[in-house]
Coordinates of C-alpha atoms in Angstrom, one line a residue:
X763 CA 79.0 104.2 72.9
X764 CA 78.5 107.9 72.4
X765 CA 81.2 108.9 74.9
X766 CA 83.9 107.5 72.1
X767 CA 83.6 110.7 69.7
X768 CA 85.6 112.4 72.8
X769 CA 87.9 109.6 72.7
X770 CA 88.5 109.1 69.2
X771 CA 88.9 113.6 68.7
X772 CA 91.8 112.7 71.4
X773 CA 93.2 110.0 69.9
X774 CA 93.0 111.9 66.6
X775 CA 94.7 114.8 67.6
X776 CA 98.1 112.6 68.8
X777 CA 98.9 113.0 65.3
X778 CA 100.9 109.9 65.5
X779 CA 102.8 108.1 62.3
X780 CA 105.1 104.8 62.6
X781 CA 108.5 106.0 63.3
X782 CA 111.5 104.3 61.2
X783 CA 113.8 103.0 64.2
X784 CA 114.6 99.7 64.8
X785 CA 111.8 97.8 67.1
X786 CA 113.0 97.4 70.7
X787 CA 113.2 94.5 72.7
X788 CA 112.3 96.5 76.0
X789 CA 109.0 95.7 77.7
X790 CA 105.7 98.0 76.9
X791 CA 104.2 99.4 80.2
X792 CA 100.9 99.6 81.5
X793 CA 100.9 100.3 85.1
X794 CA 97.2 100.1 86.3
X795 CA 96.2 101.7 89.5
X796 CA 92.5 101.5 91.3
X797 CA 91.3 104.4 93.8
X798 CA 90.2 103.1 97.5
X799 CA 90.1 99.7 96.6
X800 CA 90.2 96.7 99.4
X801 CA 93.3 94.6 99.8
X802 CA 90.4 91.5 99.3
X803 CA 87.8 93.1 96.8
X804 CA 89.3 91.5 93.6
X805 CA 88.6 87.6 92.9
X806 CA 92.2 86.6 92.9
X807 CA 92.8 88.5 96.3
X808 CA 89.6 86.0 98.0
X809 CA 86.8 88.8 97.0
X810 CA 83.9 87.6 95.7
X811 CA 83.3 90.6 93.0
X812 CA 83.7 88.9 89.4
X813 CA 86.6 90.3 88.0
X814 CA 88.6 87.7 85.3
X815 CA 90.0 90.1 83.5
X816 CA 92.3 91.1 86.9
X817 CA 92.4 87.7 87.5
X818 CA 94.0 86.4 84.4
X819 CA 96.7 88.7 84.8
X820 CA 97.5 86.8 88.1
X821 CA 96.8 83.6 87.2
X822 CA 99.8 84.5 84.1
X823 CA 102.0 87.1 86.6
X824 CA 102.8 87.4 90.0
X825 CA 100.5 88.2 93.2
X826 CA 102.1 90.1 95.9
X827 CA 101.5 89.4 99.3
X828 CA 103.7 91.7 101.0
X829 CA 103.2 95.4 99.1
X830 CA 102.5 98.7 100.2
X831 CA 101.2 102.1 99.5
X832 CA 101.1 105.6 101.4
X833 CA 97.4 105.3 102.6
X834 CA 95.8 107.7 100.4
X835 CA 95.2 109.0 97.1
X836 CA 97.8 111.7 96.0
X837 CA 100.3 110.7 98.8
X838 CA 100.4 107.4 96.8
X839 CA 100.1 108.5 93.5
X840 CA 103.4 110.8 94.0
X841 CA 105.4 108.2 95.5
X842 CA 104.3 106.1 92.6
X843 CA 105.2 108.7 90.1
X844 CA 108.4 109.5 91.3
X845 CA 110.1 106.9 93.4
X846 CA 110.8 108.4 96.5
X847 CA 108.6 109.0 99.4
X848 CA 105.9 111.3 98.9
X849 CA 106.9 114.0 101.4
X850 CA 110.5 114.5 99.5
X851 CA 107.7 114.5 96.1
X852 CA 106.1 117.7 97.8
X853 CA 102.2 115.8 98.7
X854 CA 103.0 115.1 102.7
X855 CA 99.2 116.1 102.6
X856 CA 96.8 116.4 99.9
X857 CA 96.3 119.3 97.0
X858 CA 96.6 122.7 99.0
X859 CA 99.7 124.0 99.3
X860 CA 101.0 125.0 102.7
X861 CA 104.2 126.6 102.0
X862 CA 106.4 124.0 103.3
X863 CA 108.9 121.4 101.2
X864 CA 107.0 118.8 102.3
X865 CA 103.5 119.9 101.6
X866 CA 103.5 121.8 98.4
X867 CA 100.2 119.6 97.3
X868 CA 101.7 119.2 94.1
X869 CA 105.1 117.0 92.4
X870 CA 108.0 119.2 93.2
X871 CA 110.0 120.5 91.1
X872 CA 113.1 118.2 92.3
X873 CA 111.2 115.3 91.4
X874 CA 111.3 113.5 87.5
X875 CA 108.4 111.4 86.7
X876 CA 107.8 108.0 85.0
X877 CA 107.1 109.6 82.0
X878 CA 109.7 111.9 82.2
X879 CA 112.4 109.4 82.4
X880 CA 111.1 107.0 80.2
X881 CA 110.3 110.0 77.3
X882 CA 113.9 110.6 77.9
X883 CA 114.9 106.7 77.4
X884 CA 113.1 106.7 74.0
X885 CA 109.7 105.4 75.3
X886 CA 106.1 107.1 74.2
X887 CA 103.8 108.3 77.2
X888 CA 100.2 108.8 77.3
X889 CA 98.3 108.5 80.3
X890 CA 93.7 108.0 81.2
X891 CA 92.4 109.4 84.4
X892 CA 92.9 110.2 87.4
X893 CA 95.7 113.0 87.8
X894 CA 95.7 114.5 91.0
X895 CA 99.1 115.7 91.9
X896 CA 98.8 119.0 91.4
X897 CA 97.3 122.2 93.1
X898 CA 93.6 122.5 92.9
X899 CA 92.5 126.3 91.6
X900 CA 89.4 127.4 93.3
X901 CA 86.8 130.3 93.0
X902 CA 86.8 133.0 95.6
X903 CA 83.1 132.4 96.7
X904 CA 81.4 129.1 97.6
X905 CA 78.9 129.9 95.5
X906 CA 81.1 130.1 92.6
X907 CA 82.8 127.4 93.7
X908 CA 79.3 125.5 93.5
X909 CA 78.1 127.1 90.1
X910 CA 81.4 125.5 88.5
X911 CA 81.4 122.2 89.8
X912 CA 77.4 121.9 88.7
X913 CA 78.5 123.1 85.5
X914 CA 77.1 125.9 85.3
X915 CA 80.0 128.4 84.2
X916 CA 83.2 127.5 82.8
X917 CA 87.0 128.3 83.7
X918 CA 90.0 127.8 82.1
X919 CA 92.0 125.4 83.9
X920 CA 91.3 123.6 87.2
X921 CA 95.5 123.6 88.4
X922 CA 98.3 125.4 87.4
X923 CA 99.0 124.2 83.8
X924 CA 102.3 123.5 84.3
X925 CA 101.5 120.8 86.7
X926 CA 98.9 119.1 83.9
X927 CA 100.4 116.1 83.3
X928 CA 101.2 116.9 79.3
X929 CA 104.1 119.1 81.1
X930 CA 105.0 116.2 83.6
X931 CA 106.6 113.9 80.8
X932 CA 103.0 112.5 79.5
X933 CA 102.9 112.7 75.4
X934 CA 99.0 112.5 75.7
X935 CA 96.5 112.4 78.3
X936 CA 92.8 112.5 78.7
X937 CA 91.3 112.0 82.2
X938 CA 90.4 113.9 85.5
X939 CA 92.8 116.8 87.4
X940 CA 90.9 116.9 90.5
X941 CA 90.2 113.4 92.7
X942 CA 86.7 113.0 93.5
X943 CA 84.3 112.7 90.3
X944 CA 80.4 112.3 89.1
X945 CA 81.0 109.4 86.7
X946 CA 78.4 110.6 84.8
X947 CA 79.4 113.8 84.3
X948 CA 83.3 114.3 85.4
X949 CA 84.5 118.0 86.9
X950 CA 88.2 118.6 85.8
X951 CA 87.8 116.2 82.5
X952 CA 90.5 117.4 80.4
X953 CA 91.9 116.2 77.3
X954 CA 96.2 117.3 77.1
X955 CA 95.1 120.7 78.4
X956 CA 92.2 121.8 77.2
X957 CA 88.4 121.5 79.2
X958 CA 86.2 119.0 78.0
X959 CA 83.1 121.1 78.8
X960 CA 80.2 118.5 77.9
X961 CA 79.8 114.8 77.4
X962 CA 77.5 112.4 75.4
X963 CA 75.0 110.7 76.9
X964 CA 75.7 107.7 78.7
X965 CA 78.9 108.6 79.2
X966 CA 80.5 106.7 82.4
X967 CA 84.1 107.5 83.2
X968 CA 85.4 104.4 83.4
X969 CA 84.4 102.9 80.4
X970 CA 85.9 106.2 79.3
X971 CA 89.3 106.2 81.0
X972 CA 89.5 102.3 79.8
X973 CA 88.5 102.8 76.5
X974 CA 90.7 105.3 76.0
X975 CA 93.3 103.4 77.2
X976 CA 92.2 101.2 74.3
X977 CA 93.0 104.1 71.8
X978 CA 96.5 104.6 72.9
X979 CA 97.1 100.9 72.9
X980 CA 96.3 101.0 68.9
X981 CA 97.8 104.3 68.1
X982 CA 100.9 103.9 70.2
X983 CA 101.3 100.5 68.9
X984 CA 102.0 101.5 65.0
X985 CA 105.1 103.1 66.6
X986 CA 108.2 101.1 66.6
X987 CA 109.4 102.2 69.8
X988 CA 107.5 101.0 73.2
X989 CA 105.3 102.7 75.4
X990 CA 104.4 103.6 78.5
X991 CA 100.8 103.6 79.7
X992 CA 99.6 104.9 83.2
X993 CA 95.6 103.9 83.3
X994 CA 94.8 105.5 86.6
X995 CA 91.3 105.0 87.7
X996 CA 88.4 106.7 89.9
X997 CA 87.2 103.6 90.5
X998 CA 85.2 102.5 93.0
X999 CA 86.3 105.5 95.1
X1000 CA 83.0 107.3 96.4
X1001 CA 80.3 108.6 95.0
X1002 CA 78.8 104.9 94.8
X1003 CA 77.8 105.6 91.0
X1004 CA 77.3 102.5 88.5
X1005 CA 75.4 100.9 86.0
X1006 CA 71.7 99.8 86.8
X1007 CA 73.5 96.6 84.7
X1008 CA 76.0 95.9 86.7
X1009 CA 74.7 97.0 90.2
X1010 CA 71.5 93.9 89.3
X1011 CA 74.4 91.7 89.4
X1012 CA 75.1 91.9 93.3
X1013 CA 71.3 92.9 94.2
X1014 CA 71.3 89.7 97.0
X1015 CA 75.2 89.5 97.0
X1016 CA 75.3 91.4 100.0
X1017 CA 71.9 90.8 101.9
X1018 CA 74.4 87.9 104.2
X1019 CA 75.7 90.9 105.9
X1020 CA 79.6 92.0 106.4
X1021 CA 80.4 89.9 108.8
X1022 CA 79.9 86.7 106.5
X1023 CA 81.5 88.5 103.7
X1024 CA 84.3 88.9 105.5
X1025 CA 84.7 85.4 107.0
X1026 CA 83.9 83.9 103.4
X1027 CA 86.5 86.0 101.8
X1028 CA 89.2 85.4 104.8
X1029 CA 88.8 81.5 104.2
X1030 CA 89.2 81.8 100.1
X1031 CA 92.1 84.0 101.1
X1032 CA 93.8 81.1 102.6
X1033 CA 92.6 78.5 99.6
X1034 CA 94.0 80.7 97.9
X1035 CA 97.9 80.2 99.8
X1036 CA 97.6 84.4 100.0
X1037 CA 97.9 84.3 103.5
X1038 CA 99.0 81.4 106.7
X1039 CA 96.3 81.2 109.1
X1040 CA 98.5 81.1 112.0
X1041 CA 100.0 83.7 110.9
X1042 CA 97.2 86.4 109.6
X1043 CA 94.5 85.9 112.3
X1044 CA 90.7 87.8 110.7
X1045 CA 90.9 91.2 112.8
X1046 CA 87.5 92.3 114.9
X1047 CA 84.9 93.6 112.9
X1048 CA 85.4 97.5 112.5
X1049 CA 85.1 98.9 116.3
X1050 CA 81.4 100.8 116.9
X1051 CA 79.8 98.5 114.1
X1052 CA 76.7 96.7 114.6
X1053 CA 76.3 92.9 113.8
X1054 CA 74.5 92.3 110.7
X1055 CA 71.6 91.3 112.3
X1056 CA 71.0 94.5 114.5
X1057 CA 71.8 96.6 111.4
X1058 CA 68.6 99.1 110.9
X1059 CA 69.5 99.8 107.6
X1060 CA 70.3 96.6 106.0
X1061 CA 68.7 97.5 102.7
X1062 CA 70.9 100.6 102.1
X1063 CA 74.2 98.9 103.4
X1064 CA 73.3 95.9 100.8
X1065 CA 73.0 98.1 98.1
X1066 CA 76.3 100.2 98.9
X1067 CA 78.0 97.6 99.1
X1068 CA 76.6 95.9 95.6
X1069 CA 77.1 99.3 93.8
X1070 CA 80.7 99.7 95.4
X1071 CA 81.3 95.8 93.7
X1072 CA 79.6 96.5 90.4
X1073 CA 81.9 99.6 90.2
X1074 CA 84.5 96.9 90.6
X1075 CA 83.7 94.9 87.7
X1076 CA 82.6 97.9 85.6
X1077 CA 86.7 98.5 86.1
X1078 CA 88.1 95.1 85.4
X1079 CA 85.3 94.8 82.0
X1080 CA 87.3 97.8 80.9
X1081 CA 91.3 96.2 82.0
X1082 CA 89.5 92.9 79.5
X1083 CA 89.5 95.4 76.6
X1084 CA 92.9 96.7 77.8
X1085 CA 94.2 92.7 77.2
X1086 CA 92.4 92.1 74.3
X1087 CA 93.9 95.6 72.5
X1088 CA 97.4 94.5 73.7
X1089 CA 96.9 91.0 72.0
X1090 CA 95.9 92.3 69.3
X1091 CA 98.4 94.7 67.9
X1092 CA 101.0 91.6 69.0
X1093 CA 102.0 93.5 72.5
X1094 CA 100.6 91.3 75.1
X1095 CA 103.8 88.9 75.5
X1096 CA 106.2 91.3 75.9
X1097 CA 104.1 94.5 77.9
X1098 CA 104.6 94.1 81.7
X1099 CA 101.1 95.0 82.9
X1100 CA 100.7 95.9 86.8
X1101 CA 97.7 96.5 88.7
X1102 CA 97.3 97.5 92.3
X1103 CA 95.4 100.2 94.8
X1104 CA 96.7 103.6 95.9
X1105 CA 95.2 102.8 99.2
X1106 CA 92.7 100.5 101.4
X1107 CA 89.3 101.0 101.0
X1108 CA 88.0 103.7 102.2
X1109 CA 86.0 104.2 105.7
X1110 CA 84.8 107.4 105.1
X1111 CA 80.7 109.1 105.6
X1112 CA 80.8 110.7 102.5
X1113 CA 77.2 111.6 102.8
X1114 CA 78.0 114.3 105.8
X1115 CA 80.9 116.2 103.8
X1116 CA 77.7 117.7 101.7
X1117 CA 78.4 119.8 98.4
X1118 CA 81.3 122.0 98.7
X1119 CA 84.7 122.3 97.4
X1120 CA 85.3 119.1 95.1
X1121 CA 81.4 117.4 95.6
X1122 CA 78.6 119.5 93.2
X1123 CA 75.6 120.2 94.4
X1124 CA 73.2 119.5 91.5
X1125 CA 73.4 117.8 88.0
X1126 CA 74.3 119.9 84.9
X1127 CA 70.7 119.6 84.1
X1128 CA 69.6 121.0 87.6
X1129 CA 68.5 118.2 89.7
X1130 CA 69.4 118.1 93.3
X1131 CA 72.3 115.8 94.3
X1132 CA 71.4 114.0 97.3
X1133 CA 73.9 112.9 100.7
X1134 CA 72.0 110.6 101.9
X1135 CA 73.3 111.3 106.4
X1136 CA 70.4 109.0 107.0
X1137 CA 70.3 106.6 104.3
X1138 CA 67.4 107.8 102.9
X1139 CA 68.1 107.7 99.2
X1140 CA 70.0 104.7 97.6
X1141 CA 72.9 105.0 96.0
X1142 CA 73.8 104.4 92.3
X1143 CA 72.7 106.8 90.6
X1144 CA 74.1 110.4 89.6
X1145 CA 72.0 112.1 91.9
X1146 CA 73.4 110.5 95.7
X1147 CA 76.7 111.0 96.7
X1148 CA 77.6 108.3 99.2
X1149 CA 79.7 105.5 100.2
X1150 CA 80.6 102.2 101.7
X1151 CA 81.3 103.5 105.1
X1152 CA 83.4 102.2 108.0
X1153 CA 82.0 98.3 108.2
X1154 CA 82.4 97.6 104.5
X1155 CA 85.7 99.1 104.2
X1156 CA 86.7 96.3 107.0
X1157 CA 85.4 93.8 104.9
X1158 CA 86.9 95.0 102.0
X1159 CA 90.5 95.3 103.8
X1160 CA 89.8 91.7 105.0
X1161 CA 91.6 90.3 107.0
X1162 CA 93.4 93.3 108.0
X1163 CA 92.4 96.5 110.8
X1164 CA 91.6 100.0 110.1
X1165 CA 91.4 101.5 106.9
X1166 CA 92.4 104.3 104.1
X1167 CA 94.8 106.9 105.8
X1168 CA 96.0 104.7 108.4
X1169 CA 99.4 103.4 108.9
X1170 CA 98.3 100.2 109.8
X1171 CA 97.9 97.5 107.4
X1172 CA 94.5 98.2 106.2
X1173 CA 95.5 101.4 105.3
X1174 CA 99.0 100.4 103.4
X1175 CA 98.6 97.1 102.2
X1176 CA 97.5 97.2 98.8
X1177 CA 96.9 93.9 96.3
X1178 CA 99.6 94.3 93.4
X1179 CA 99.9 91.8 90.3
X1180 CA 102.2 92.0 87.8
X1181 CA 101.5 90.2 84.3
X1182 CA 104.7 90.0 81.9
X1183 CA 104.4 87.1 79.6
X1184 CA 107.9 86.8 78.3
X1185 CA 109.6 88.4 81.4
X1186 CA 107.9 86.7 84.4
X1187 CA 108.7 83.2 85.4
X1188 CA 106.7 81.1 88.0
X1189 CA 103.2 82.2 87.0
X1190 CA 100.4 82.3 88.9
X1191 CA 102.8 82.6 92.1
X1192 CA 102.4 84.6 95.0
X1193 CA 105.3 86.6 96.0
X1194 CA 106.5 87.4 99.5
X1195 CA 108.7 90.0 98.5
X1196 CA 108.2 93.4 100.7
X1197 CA 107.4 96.2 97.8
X1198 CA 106.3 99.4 97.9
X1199 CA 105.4 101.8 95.5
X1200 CA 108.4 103.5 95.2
X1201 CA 109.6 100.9 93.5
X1202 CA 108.3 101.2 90.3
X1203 CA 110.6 103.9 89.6
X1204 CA 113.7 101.5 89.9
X1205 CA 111.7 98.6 88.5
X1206 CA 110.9 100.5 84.9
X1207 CA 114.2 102.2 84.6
X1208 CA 116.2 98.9 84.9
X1209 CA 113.8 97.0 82.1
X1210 CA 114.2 100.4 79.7
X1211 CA 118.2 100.8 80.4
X1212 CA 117.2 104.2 81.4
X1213 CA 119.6 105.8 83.6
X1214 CA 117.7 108.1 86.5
X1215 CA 118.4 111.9 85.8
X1216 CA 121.2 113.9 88.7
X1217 CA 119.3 117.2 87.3
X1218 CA 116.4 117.2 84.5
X1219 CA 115.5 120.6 82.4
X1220 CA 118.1 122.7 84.9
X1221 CA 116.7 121.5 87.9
X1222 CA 118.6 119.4 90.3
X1223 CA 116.5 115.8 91.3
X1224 CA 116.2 114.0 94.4
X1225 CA 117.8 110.8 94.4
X1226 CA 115.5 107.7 94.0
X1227 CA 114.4 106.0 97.1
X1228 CA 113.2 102.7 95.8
X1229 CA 114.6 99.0 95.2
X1230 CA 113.8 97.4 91.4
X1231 CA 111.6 94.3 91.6
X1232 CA 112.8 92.7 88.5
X1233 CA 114.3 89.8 91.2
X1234 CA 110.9 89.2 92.3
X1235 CA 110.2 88.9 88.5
X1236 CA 112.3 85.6 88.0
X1237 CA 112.0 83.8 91.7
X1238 CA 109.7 84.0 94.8
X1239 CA 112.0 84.4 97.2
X1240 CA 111.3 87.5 99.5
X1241 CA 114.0 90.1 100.6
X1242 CA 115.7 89.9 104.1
X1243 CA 114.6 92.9 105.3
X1244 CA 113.4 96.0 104.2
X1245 CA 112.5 99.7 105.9
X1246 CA 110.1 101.2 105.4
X1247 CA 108.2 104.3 106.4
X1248 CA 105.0 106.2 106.4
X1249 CA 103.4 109.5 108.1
X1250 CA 99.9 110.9 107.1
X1251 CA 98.4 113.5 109.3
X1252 CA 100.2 112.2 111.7
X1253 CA 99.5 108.4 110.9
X1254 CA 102.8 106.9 111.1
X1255 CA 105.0 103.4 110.9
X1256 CA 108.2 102.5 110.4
X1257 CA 108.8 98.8 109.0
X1258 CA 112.1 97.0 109.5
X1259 CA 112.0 93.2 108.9
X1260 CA 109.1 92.0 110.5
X1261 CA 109.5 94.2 113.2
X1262 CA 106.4 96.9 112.4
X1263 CA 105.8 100.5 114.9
X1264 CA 102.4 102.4 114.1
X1265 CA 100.5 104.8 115.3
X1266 CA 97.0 106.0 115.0
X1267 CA 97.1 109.8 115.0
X1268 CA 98.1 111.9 118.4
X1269 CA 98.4 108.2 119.6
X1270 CA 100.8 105.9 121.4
X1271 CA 103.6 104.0 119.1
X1272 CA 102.6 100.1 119.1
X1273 CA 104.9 97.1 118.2
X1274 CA 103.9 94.3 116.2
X1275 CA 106.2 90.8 114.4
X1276 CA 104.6 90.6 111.1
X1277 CA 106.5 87.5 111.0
X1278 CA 103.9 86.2 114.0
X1279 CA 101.2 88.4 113.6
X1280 CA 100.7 90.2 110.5
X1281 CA 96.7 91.7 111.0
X1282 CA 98.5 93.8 114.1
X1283 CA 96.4 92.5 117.2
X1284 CA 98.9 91.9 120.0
X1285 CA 100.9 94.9 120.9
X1286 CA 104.0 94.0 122.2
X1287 CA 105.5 97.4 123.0
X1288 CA 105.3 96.8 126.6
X1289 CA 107.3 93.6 126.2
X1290 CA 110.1 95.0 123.6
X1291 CA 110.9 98.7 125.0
X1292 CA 114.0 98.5 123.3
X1293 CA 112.6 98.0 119.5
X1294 CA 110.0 100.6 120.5
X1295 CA 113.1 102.8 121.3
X1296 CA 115.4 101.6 118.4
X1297 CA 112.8 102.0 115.8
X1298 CA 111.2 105.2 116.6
X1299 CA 114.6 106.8 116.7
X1300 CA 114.5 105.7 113.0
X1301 CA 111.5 107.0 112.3
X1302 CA 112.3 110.6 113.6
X1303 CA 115.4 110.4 111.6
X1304 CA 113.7 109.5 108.9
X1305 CA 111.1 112.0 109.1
X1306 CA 113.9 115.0 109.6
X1307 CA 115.5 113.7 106.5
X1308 CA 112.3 113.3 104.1
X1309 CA 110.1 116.5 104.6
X1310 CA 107.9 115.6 107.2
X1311 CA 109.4 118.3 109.6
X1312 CA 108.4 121.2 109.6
X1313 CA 104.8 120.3 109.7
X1314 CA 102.1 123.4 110.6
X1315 CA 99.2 122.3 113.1
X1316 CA 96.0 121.6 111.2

């Protein structure tokens, strides 16, 4: 494709030769992370999107059952990044920094990254996509603001270039700074720190982000010692942008409606042994959604939804080239490959947030960029910016309530697989282990014999806050107990056991046994005052001690 002259002038410009040390024995690394996917969209999680590619790696890994992220994009990707929660990281929020420790909108400096510590322990780094943990630079008009998203004048950098992630421990890196993207034609697209200012035609940044991923594989691979590859997607996070090849694939997928989506994918869920009946009852369909049948705009809602699922597979074609590179250069049996989301699926009108600040207003070539507030225009194409919406998002969180930026398990529970042919017994398992995302920092360090840094280049570093998962690598038995904690704009739970307390925000805590009732339907605060007591008490100390407080008003 035409879009691979930018990837092979990257790839080109890494300058790499085969180094003369011995060849290690520790694993190769390709953590794998989708934006605003649904804990059920992927086949081997009960969706009914084709994705083998994702699906291989479970039926060869490990599915977890039981794993969690921070309920939105940047939150998650700095807890992933650095191991501890993403408050003590400096995102409490998103990208704009409001002068507070825990709200910097960008990694802090008393944080190490993955790639910083592994760099350190001998590995190479190189990273595709989607960046986002670091301030976003804006113009001082809106109109400005507009003329550069559209493309039509240039600027320098779109963060402070310190925060790129070639000065975060990353050897290489081509991808996104910003979070929201055209597909077609990327704002931020940056390759180590210079501005990609054009790209081919048909370019479609997915098959770019994989395909570069691709690149590194083969380069990185002539090396003798291993690597660590971070392949962070846009996908299917809105705009709903794809393929007119892929989106023909679902065209009557979605005429049933969401409510027998979601029923069908809550009963392969179960043939599947993901989840116990009893135990993980389907939710209601998303409060203030129609049925299916008095839907006025079952057309549109069809074709959202197919264009959200060929997104999907557009992703998990590209992870298939990812395996196939890996095998390849001789990698695949000993690189431990994970894949999850950095949050549910999102239930958001992206069609009423209109052009402005991330979100252009026209094409490069001038055309008018539709948000479609009445579902006038279809999505797909570059020119509509829309999304799945609130009823979809249920479906695609099936069987669990609410959605991205919520504390409660549609919002945090995240499908994770890890795929480590010579390191992974029991495959095609599914785990019960409690995980979170925090982990990985613990997880990596312990396969590379790294050590994690008390101060790195002068600076002194937050202790760690997660727990390795290499047990869960070699049995399936879960952990005891495990606390946990979350807070996003004032979205909040604290997990200890089964014993779960959430809150919507400005709401009322609620109590909820996992162990009983794990989609959160029976509140039995009323009943327990004394677990509502004990564990919000360790939620506020938590919060003290992590960042959260002081918080401004919004």
């Amino acid at each position: 494709m035409a879009y691979l002259r930018i990837i092979f002038i990257v790839i080109f410009c890494l300058g790499l030769r085969p180094s003369g040390t011995a060849q290690s024995k520790r694993p190769n690394i390709v953590l794998i992370l989708a934006d605003d996917l649904g804990y059920s969209d992927v086949g081997c999680y009960g969706g009914e999107i084709a994705t083998p590619h994702i699906d291989r790696l479970a039926a060869n890994g490990v599915r977890y059952a039981s794993f969690y992220n921070t309920s939105r994009c940047c939150p998650t990707r700095a807890a992933l990044l650095t191991g501890m929660y993403n408050h003590n990281a400096g995102i409490g929020e998103m990208t704009t920094n409001r002068g507070l420790p825990g709200y910097r909108g960008a990694l802090s400096e008393n944080t190490v990254t993955l790639a910083e510590v592994l760099k350190k322990a001998g590995y190479h780094t190189a990273m595709a996509g989607k960046w986002h943990v670091s301030n976003t630079l804006e113009q001082p008009t809106a109109e400005a603001q507009l003329r550069w998203l559209n493309h039509q004048e240039d600027h320098p950098f779109f963060s402070p270039v310190e925060q790129y992630p070639v000065n975060r421990g990353f050897e290489h890196y081509f991808g996104n700074i910003w979070g929201v993207v055209d597909y077609f034609d990327p704002f931020s697209l940056v390759s180590g720190t210079t501005p990609i200012k054009t790209v081919p035609d048909h370019y479609y940044h997915t098959d770019a982000i994989n395909d570069t991923a691709v690149q590194y594989i083969h380069t990185l691979s002539k090396q003798k010692a291993p690597f660590f590859l971070y392949v962070a997607h846009t996908a299917p996070h809105w705009p709903l942008q794809a393929l007119p090849e892929d989106i023909r694939k679902y065209a009557h997928t979605y005429t049933a409606g969401w409510d027998a989506i979601r029923q069908a994918r809550y009963r392969k869920m179960a043939a599947l042994g993901l989840i116990d009946t009893n135990i993980v009852k389907l939710s209601p369909r998303e409060a203030g959604a129609a049925s299916w049948e008095l839907n006025r705009h079952k057309d549109w809602d069809a074709r959202a939804m197919a264009v959200h699922a060929a997104m999907v597979d557009r992703m998990d074609q590209g992870i298939g080239r990812i395996i196939a590179a890996l095998k390849q250069e001789g990698k695949l049996d000993n690189t431990l490959i994970i894949f999850l989301s950095d949050n549910g699926a999102s239930p958001e009108n992206a069609m009423a947030y209109g052009p402005g600040f991330d979100r252009p207003g026209a094409t490069r070539m001038g055309d008018p960029i539709r948000y479609p507030v009445n579902k006038g225009a279809m999505p797909g194409p570059q020119t509509t910016f829309a999304s799945i919406g609130a009823a979809w998002a249920n479906v695609a969180n099936t069987p669990y309530r609410f959605a991205k930026a919520s504390s409660f398990e549609g919002g945090v529970h995240t499908p994770m697989i890890a795929c480590w042919p010579k390191g992974i017994k029991g495959k095609g398992r599914v785990s019960r282990t409690t995980g979170h995302v925090i982990d990985f920092m613990a997880t990596f360090l312990e396969l590379a014999k790294a050590d994690y840094p008390e101060t790195y280049n002068g600076r002194t570093i937050r202790p760690m806050q997660g727990m390795s998962l290499v047990p869960s690598f070699k049995h399936s038995g879960a952990r005891s107990s495990r606390l946990l904690f979350n807070e996003h704009f004032g979205a909040r739970y604290v997990r200890d056991g089964n014993w779960k307390l959430v809150a919507a925000p400005g709401k009322p805590w609620q109590l909820f046994d996992l162990q009983q009732d794990a989609s959160e339907l029976h509140d039995l605060s009323a009943r327990y005052p004394e677990q509502v007591k004990r564990l919000g008490a360790l939620w506020e100390e938590w919060a003290h001690q992590n960042n959260v407080f002081p918080k401004k008003k919004q």
